[in-house]
Short mmCIF file of C-alpha atoms and ligand atoms in Angstrom, two decimals:
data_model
loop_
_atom_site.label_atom_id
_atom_site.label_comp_id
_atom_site.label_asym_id
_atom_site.label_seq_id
_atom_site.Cartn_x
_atom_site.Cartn_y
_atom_site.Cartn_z
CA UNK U 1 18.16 -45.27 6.83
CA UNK U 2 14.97 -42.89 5.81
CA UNK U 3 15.42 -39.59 5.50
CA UNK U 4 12.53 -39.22 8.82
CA UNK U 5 15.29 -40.91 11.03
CA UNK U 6 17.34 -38.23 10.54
CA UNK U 7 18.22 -35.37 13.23
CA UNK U 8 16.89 -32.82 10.71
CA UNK U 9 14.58 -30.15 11.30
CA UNK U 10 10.59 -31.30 10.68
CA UNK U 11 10.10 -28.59 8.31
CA UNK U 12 13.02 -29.98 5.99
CA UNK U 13 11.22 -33.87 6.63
CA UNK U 14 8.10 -31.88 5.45
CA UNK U 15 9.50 -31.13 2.30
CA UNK U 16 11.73 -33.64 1.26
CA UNK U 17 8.60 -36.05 1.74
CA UNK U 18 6.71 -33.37 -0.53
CA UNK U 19 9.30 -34.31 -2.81
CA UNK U 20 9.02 -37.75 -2.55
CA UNK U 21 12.55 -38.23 -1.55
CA UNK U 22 12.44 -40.94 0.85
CA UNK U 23 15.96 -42.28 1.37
CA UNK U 24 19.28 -40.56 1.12
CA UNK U 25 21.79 -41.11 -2.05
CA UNK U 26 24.94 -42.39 -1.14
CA UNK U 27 26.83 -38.93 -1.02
CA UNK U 28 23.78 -37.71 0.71
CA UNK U 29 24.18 -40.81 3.21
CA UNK U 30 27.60 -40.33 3.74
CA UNK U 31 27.98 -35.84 3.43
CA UNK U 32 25.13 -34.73 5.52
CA UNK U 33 26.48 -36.31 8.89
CA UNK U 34 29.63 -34.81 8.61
CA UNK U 35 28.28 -31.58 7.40
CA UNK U 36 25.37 -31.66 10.58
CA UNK U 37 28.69 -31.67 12.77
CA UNK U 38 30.33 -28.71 11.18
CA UNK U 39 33.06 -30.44 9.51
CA UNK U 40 34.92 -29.28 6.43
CA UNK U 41 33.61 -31.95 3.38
CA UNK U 42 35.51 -32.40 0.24
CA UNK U 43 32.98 -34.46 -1.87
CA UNK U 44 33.44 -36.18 -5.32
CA UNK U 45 30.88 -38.05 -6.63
CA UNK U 46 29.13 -38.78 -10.15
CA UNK U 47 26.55 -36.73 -11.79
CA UNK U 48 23.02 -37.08 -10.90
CA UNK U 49 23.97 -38.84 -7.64
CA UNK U 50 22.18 -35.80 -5.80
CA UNK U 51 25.22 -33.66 -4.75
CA UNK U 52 23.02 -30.52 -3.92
CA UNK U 53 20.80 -32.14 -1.78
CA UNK U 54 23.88 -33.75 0.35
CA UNK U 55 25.07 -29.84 1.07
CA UNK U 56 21.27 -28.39 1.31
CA UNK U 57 19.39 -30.76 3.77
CA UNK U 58 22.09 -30.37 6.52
CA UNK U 59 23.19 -26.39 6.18
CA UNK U 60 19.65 -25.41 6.10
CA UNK U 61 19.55 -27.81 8.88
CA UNK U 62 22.12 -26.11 10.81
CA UNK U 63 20.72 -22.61 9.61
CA UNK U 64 17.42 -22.77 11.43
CA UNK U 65 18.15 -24.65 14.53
CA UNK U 66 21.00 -22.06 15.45
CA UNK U 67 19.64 -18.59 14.21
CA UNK U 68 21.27 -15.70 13.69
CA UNK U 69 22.55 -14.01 16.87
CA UNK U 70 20.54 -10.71 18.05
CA UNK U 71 23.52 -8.46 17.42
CA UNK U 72 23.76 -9.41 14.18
CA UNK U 73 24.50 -7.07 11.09
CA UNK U 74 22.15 -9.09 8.32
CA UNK U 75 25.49 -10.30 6.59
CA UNK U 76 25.25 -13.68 4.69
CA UNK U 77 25.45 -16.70 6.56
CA UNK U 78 25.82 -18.80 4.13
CA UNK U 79 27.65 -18.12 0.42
CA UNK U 80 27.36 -20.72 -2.53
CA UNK U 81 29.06 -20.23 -5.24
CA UNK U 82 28.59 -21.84 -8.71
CA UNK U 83 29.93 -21.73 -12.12
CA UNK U 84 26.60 -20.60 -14.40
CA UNK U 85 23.68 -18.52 -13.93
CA UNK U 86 21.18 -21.80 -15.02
CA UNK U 87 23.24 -23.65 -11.86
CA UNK U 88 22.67 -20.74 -9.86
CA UNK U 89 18.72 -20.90 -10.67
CA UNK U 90 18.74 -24.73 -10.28
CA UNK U 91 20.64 -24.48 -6.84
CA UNK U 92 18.46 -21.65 -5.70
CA UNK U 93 15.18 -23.98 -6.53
CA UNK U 94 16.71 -26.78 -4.36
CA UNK U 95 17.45 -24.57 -1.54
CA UNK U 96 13.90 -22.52 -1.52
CA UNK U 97 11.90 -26.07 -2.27
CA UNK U 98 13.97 -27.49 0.86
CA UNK U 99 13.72 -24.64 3.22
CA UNK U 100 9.84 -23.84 2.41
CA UNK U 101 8.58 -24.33 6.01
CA UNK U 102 11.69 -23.16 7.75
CA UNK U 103 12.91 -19.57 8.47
CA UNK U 104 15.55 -19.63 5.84
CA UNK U 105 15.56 -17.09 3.68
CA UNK U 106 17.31 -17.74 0.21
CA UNK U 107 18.38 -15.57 -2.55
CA UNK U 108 20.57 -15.99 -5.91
CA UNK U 109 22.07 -12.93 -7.27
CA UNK U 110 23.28 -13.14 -10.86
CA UNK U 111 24.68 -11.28 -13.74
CA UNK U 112 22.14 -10.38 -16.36
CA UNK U 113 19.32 -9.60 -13.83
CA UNK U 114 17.53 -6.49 -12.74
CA UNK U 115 19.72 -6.17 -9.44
CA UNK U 116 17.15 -3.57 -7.21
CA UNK U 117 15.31 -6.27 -5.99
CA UNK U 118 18.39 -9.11 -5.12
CA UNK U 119 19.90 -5.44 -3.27
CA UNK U 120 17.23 -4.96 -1.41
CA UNK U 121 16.84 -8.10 -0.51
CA UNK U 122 20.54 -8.50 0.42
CA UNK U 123 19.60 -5.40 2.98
CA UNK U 124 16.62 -7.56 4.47
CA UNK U 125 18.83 -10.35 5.29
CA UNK U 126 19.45 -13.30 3.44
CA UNK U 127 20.75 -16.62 5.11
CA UNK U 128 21.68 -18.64 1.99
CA UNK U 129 23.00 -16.82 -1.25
CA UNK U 130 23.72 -18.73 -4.26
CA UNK U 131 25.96 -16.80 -6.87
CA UNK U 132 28.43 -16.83 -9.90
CA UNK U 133 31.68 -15.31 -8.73
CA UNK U 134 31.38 -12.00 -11.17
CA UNK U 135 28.57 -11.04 -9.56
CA UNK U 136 29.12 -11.87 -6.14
CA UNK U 137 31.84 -9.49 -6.36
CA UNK U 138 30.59 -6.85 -8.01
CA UNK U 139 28.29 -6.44 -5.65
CA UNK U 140 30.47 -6.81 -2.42
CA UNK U 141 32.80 -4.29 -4.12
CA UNK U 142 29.83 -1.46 -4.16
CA UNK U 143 29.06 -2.37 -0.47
CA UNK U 144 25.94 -4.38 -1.13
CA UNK U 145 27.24 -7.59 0.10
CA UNK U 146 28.38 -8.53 3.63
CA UNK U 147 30.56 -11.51 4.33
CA UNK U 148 31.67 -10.67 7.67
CA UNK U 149 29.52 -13.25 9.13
CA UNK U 150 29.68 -16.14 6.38
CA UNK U 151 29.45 -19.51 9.15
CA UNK U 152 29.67 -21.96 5.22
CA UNK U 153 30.99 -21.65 2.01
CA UNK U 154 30.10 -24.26 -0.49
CA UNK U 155 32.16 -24.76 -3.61
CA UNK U 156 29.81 -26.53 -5.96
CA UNK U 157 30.56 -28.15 -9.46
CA UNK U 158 34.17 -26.89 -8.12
CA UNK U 159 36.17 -28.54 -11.42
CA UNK U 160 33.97 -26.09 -13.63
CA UNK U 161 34.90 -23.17 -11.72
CA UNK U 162 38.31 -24.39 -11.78
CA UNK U 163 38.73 -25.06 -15.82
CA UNK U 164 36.49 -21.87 -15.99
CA UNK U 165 39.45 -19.73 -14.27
CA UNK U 166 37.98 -18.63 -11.47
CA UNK U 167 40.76 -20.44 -8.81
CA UNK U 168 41.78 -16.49 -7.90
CA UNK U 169 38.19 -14.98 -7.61
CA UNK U 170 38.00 -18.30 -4.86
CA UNK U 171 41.25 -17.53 -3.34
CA UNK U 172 39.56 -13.58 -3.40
CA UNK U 173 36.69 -14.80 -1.01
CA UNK U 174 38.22 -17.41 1.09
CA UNK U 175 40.39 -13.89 2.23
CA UNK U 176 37.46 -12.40 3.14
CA UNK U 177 35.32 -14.77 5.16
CA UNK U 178 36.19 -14.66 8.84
CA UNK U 179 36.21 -18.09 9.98
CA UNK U 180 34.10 -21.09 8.12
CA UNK U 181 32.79 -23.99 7.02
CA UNK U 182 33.56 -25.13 3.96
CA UNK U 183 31.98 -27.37 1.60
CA UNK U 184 34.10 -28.44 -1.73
CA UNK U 185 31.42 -30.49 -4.34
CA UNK U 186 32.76 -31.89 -7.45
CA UNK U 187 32.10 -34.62 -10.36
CA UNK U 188 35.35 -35.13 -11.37
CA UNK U 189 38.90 -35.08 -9.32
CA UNK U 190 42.69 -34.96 -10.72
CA UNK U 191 45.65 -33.56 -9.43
CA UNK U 192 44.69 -29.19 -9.98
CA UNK U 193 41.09 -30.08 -8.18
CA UNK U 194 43.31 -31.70 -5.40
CA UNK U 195 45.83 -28.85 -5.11
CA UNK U 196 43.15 -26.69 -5.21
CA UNK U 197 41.25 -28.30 -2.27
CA UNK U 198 43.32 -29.34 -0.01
CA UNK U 199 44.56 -25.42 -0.59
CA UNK U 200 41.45 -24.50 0.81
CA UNK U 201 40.14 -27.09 3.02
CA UNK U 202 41.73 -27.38 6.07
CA UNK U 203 41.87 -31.09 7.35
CA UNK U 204 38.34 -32.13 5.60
CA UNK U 205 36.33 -34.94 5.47
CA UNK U 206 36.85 -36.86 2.56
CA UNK U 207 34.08 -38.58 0.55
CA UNK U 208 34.81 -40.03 -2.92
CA UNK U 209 31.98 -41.72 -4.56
CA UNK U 210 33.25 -43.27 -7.43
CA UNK U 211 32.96 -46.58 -8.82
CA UNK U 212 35.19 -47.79 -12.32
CA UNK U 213 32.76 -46.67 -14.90
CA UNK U 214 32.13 -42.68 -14.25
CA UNK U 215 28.89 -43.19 -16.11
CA UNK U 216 25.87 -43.29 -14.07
CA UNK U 217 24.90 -46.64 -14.26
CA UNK U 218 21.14 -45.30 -14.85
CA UNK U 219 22.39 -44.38 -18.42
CA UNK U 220 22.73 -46.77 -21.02
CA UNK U 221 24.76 -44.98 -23.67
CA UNK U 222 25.75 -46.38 -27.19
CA UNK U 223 27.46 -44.90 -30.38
CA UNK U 224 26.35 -45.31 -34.00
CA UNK U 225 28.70 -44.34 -36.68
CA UNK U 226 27.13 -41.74 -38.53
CA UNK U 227 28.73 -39.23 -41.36
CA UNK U 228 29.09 -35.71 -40.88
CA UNK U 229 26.50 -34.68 -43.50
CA UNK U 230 23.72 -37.19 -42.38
CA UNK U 231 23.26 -36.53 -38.68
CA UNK U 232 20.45 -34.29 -39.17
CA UNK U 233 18.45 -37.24 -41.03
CA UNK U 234 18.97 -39.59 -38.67
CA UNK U 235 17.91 -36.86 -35.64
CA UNK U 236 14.93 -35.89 -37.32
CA UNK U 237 14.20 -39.82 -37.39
CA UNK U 238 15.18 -40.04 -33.88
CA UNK U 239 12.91 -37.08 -32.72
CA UNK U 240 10.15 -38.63 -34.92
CA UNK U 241 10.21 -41.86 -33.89
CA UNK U 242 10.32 -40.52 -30.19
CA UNK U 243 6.83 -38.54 -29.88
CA UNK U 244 6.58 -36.81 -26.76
CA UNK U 245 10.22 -37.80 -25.30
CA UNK U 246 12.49 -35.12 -23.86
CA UNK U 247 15.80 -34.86 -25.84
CA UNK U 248 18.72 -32.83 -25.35
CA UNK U 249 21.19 -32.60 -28.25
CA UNK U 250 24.68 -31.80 -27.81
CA UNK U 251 26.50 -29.88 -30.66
CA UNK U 252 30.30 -28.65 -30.94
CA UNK U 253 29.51 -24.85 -31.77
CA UNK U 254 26.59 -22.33 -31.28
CA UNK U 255 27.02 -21.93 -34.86
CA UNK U 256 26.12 -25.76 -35.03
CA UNK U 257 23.39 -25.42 -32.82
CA UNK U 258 21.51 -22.24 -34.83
CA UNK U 259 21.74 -24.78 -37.69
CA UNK U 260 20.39 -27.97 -36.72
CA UNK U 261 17.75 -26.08 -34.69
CA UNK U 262 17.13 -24.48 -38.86
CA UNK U 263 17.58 -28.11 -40.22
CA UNK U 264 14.94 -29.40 -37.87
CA UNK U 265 12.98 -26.59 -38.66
CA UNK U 266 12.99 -27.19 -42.24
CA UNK U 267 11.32 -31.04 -41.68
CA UNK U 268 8.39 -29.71 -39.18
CA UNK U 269 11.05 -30.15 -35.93
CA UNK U 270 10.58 -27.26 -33.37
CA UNK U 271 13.61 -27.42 -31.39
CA UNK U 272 15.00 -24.55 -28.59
CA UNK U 273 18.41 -23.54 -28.74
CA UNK U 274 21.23 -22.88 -25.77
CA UNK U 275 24.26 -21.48 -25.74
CA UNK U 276 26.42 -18.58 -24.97
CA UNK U 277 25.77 -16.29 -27.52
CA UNK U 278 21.85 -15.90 -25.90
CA UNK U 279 20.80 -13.50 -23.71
CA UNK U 280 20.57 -14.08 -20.56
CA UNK U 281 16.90 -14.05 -20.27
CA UNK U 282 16.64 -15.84 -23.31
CA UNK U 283 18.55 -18.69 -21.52
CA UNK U 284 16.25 -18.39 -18.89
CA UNK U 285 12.93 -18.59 -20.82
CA UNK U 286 14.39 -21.17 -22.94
CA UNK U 287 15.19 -23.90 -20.27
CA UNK U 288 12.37 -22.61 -18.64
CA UNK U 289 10.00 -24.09 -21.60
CA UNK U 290 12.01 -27.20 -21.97
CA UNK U 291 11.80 -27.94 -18.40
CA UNK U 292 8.18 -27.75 -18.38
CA UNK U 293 7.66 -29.37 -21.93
CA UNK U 294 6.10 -26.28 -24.36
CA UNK U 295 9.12 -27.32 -26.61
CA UNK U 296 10.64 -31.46 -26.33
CA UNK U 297 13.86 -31.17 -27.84
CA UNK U 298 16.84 -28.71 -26.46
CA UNK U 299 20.03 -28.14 -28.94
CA UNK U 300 22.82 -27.19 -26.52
CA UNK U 301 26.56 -26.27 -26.07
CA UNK U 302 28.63 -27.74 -23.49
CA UNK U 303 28.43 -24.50 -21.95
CA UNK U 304 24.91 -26.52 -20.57
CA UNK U 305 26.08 -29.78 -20.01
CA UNK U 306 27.43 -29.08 -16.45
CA UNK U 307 25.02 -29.67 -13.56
CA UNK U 308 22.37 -28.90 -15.16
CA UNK U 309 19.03 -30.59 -14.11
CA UNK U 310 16.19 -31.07 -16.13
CA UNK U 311 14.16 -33.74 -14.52
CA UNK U 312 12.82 -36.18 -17.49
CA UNK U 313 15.01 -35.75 -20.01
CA UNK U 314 14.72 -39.34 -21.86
CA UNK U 315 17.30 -38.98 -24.60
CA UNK U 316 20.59 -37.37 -24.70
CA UNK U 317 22.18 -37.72 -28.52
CA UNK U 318 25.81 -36.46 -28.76
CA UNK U 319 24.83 -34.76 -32.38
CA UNK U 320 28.91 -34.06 -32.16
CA UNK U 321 31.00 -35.81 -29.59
CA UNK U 322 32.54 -33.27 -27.30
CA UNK U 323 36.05 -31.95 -27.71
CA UNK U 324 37.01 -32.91 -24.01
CA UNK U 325 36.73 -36.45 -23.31
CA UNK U 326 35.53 -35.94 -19.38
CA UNK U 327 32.46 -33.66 -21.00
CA UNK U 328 30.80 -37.17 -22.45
CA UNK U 329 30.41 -38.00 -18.71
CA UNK U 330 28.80 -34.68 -18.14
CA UNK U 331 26.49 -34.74 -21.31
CA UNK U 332 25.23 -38.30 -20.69
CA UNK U 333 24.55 -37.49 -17.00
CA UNK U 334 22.04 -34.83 -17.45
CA UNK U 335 19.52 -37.86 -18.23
CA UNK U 336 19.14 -40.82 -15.98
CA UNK U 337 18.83 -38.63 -12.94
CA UNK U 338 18.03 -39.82 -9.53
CA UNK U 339 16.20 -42.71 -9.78
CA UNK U 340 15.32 -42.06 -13.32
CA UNK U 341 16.61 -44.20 -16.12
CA UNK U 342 18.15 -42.38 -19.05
CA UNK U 343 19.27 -43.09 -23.02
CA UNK U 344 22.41 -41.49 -24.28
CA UNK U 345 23.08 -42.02 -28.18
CA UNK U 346 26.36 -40.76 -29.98
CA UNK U 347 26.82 -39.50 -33.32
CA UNK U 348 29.98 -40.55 -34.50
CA UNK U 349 31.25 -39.14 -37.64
CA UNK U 350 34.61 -40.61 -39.59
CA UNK U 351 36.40 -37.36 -38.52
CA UNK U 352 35.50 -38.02 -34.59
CA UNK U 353 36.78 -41.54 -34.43
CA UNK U 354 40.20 -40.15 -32.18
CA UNK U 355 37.55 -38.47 -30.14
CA UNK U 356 36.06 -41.70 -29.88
CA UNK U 357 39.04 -43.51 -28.40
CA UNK U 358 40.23 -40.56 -25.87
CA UNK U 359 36.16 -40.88 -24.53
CA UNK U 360 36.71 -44.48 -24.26
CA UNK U 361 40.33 -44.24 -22.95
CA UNK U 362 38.96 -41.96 -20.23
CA UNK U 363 35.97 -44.04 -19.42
CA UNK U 364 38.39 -46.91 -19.00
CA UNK U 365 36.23 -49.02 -21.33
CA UNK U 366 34.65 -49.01 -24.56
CA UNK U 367 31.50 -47.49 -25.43
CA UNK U 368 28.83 -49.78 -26.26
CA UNK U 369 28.28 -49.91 -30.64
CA UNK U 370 24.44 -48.74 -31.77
CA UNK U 371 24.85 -51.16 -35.12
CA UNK U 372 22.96 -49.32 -38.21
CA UNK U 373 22.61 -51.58 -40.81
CA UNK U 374 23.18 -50.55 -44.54
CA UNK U 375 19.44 -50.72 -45.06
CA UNK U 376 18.66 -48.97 -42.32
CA UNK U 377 21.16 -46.36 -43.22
CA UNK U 378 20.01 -45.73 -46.50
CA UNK U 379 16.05 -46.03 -45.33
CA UNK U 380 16.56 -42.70 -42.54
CA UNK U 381 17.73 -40.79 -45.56
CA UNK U 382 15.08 -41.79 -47.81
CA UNK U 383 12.49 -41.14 -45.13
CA UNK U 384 13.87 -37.22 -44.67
CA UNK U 385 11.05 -34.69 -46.04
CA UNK U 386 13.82 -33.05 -47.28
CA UNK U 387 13.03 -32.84 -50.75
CA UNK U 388 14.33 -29.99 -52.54
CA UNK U 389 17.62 -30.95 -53.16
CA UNK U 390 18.84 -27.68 -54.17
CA UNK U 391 19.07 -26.17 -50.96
CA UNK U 392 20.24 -29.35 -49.38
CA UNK U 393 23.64 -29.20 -51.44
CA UNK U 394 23.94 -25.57 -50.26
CA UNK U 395 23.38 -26.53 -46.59
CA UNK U 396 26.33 -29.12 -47.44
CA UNK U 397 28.23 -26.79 -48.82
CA UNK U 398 27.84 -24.60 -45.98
CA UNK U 399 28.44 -27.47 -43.38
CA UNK U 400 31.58 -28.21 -45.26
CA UNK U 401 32.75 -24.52 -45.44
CA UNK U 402 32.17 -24.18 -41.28
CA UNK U 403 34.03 -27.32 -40.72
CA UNK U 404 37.05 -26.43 -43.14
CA UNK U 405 37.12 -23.07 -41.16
CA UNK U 406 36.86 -24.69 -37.68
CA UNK U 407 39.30 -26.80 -38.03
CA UNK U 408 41.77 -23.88 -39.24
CA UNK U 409 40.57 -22.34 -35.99
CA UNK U 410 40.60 -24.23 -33.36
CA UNK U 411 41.31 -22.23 -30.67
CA UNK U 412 38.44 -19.99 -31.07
CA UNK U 413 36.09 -23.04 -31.56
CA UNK U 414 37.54 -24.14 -27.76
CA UNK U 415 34.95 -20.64 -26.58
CA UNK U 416 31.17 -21.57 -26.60
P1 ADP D 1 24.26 -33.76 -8.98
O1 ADP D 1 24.50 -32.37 -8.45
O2 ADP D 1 24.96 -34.81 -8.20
O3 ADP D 1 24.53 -33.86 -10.46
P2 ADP D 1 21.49 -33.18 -8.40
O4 ADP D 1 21.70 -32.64 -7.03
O5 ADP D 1 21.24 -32.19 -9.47
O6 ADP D 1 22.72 -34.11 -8.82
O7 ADP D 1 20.30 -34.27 -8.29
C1 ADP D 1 19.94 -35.10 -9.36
C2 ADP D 1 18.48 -35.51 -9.28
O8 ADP D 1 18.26 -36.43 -8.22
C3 ADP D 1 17.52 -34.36 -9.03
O9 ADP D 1 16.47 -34.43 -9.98
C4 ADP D 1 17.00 -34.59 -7.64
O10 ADP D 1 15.69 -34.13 -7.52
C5 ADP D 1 17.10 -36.10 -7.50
N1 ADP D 1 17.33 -36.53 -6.10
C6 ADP D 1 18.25 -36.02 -5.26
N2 ADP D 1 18.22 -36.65 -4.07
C7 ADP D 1 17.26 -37.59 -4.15
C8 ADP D 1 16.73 -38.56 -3.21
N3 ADP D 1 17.24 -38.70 -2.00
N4 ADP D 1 15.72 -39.34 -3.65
C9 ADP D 1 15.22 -39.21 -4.91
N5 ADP D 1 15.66 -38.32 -5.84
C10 ADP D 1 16.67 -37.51 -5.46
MG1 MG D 2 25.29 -30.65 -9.15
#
């Protein structure tokens, strides 16, 4: 079925053809019904399967064919709440893109942000407001915020929020919204996401999307075994060989990521960096310039690798493999989006191999092997234009001291 069969607004066919999306997704296909009829949805379903979509096509559906009624105090009608301030952006995009030629006015409120505007704004009337629970709050507890007519709240990238620690700031708002529909949208499902739905949900419409491998099957991801101290060489070959491309590189620390953005400085590589240490504008400006391809190649935490949507990324490379064996799903998904095909390489060091095998054990199967032959090996360091060796034993050095020191400290490495 095309999305101009649908029983959807004109306005929303307008766009989503502006968009060129023609057909649903199969969470789309199977959420917006049920959503349409004002039925509580718990959806799982793999990254870039077009989860945001499935919750904004049919609420802003619902949003302008029954308007607000006349007495109406300008609360919010509809509350979404996400785990990050770049999710809230994304989100917000999706909803304003989608409800250009309706009446429904959008808004994302978010910490880090001149708030004047987003509180006047709030006054105006908003239908739709996308926010991070710390601010949401914040702002409901100086008055600025009312939820007393909230028809939908949507729980999006709900795992996050749940390993994030916000299960009591949900439980906070759930309290206050008089009676709703809710919306529960997640990648990944074990027994606390359950508890913590069905906790919330009351009888819902289940919709699980989610065939053996958890990898999109647009992604075709391998892993070469690489050491510790030549990753850099064999990214910088990588980016090289790759003109043009959009790559986002993964990395264990934000201490890591400062320094292979300096190594690839040091060959000619300009690279943006991501992580929690940056301001929040910074973060802003900085995905802002990778989305639109100023800068090709994005050095991030996993603090990014959730939700996040940068449309053409070509290349993920897992520069470190991820501490938490479900976060190579999330990595690998933020290319081969939609309809896209995507690349994800690993960097596999000696020291990762049990990293390896708990990736593998959780994907159920093994991970396809990149083969680098000795030749081959030996030719990506040669080819470097690192020449002055002097500083590259220091940077060793260095790399060795950080990793002697993380692993001494792991719990403080487990922040990014
Ligand atoms: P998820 O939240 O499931 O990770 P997103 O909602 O971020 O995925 O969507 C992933 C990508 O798929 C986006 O770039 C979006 O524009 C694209 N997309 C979504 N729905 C469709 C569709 N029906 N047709 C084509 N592309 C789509
Ligand atoms: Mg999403």
């Amino acid at each position: 079925m095309k999305f101009e069969q649908y029983n959807i607004p004109e306005e929303i066919k307008k766009s989503l053809s502006e968009l060129g999306f023609r057909k649903p997704t199969d969470i789309q296909y199977r959420a917006i019904p049920s959503i349409l009829k004002g039925e509580d949805v718990l959806a799982i379903a793999q990254t870039g399967t077009g989860k945001t979509a499935a919750f904004a096509i049919p609420v802003i559906s619902r949003l302008h064919d029954e308007p607000r009624d006349r007495n109406s105090q300008l609360g919010v009608r509809c509350l979404v709440m996400v785990p990050t301030r770049e999710l809230a952006v994304q989100i917000t995009e999706v909803f304003e893109t989608l409800a250009k030629y309706t009446h429904v006015k959008v808004l994302s409120t978010m910490g880090g942000v001149d708030e004047a505007p987003q509180i006047k704004q709030l006054q105006d009337g908003i239908d739709v407001l996308i926010t991070t629970p710390g601010r949401m709050f914040d702002l409901r507890s100086r008055g600025h915020l009312n939820l007393d007519e909230t028809e939908i709240l949507i729980l999006d990238e709900a795992d996050h929020m749940l390993a994030l620690g916000f299960i009591r700031d949900i439980r906070d708002v759930i309290r206050y919204l008089p009676r709703h529909q809710t919306l529960f949208f997640s990648a990944t499902i074990d027994d606390d996401i359950k508890d913590l739905a069905y906790s919330l949900v009351r009888n819902p419409i289940r919709i699980q999307i989610s065939p053996k491998d958890p990898v999109s099957k647009n992604v075709d991801h391998a892993v070469a075994f690489i050491e510790m101290d030549d990753k850099r060489f064999f990214l910088e070959r990588m980016i090289k060989e790759n003109g043009g491309k959009k790559i986002l590189v993964f990395v264990r620390t934000k201490v890591r990521a400062e320094r292979v953005h300096k190594a690839m400085e040091r060959v000619g590589i300009d690279t943006l960096t991501i992580h929690g240490d940056k301001e929040q504008e910074d973060r802003l400006e900085v995905m802002d310039k990778f989305r639109k391809g100023d800068v090709n190649v994005l050095i991030a935490t996993d603090l990014s690798a959730r939700g996040i949507d940068i449309p053409g990324v070509n290349f993920v490379v897992n520069y470190d493999l991820p501490d938490v064996a479900e976060n190579y799903v999330h990595r690998v998904g933020r290319t081969g989006r939609g309809m896209e095909r995507g690349h994800a390489y690993s960097f596999c060091a000696e020291e990762e191999l049990e990293i390896l095998k708990e990736i593998e054990s959780f994907l159920g199967q093994e991970v396809k092997r990149f083969n680098i032959d000795k030749a081959d090996y030996s030719m990506t360091l040669a080819l470097t234009e690192e020449s002055n060796n002097n500083w590259q034993k220091l940077l060793l050095d260095a790399e060795k001291e950080q990793s002697v020191w993380e692993k001494k400290n792991p719990k403080k490495n487990k922040k990014k």
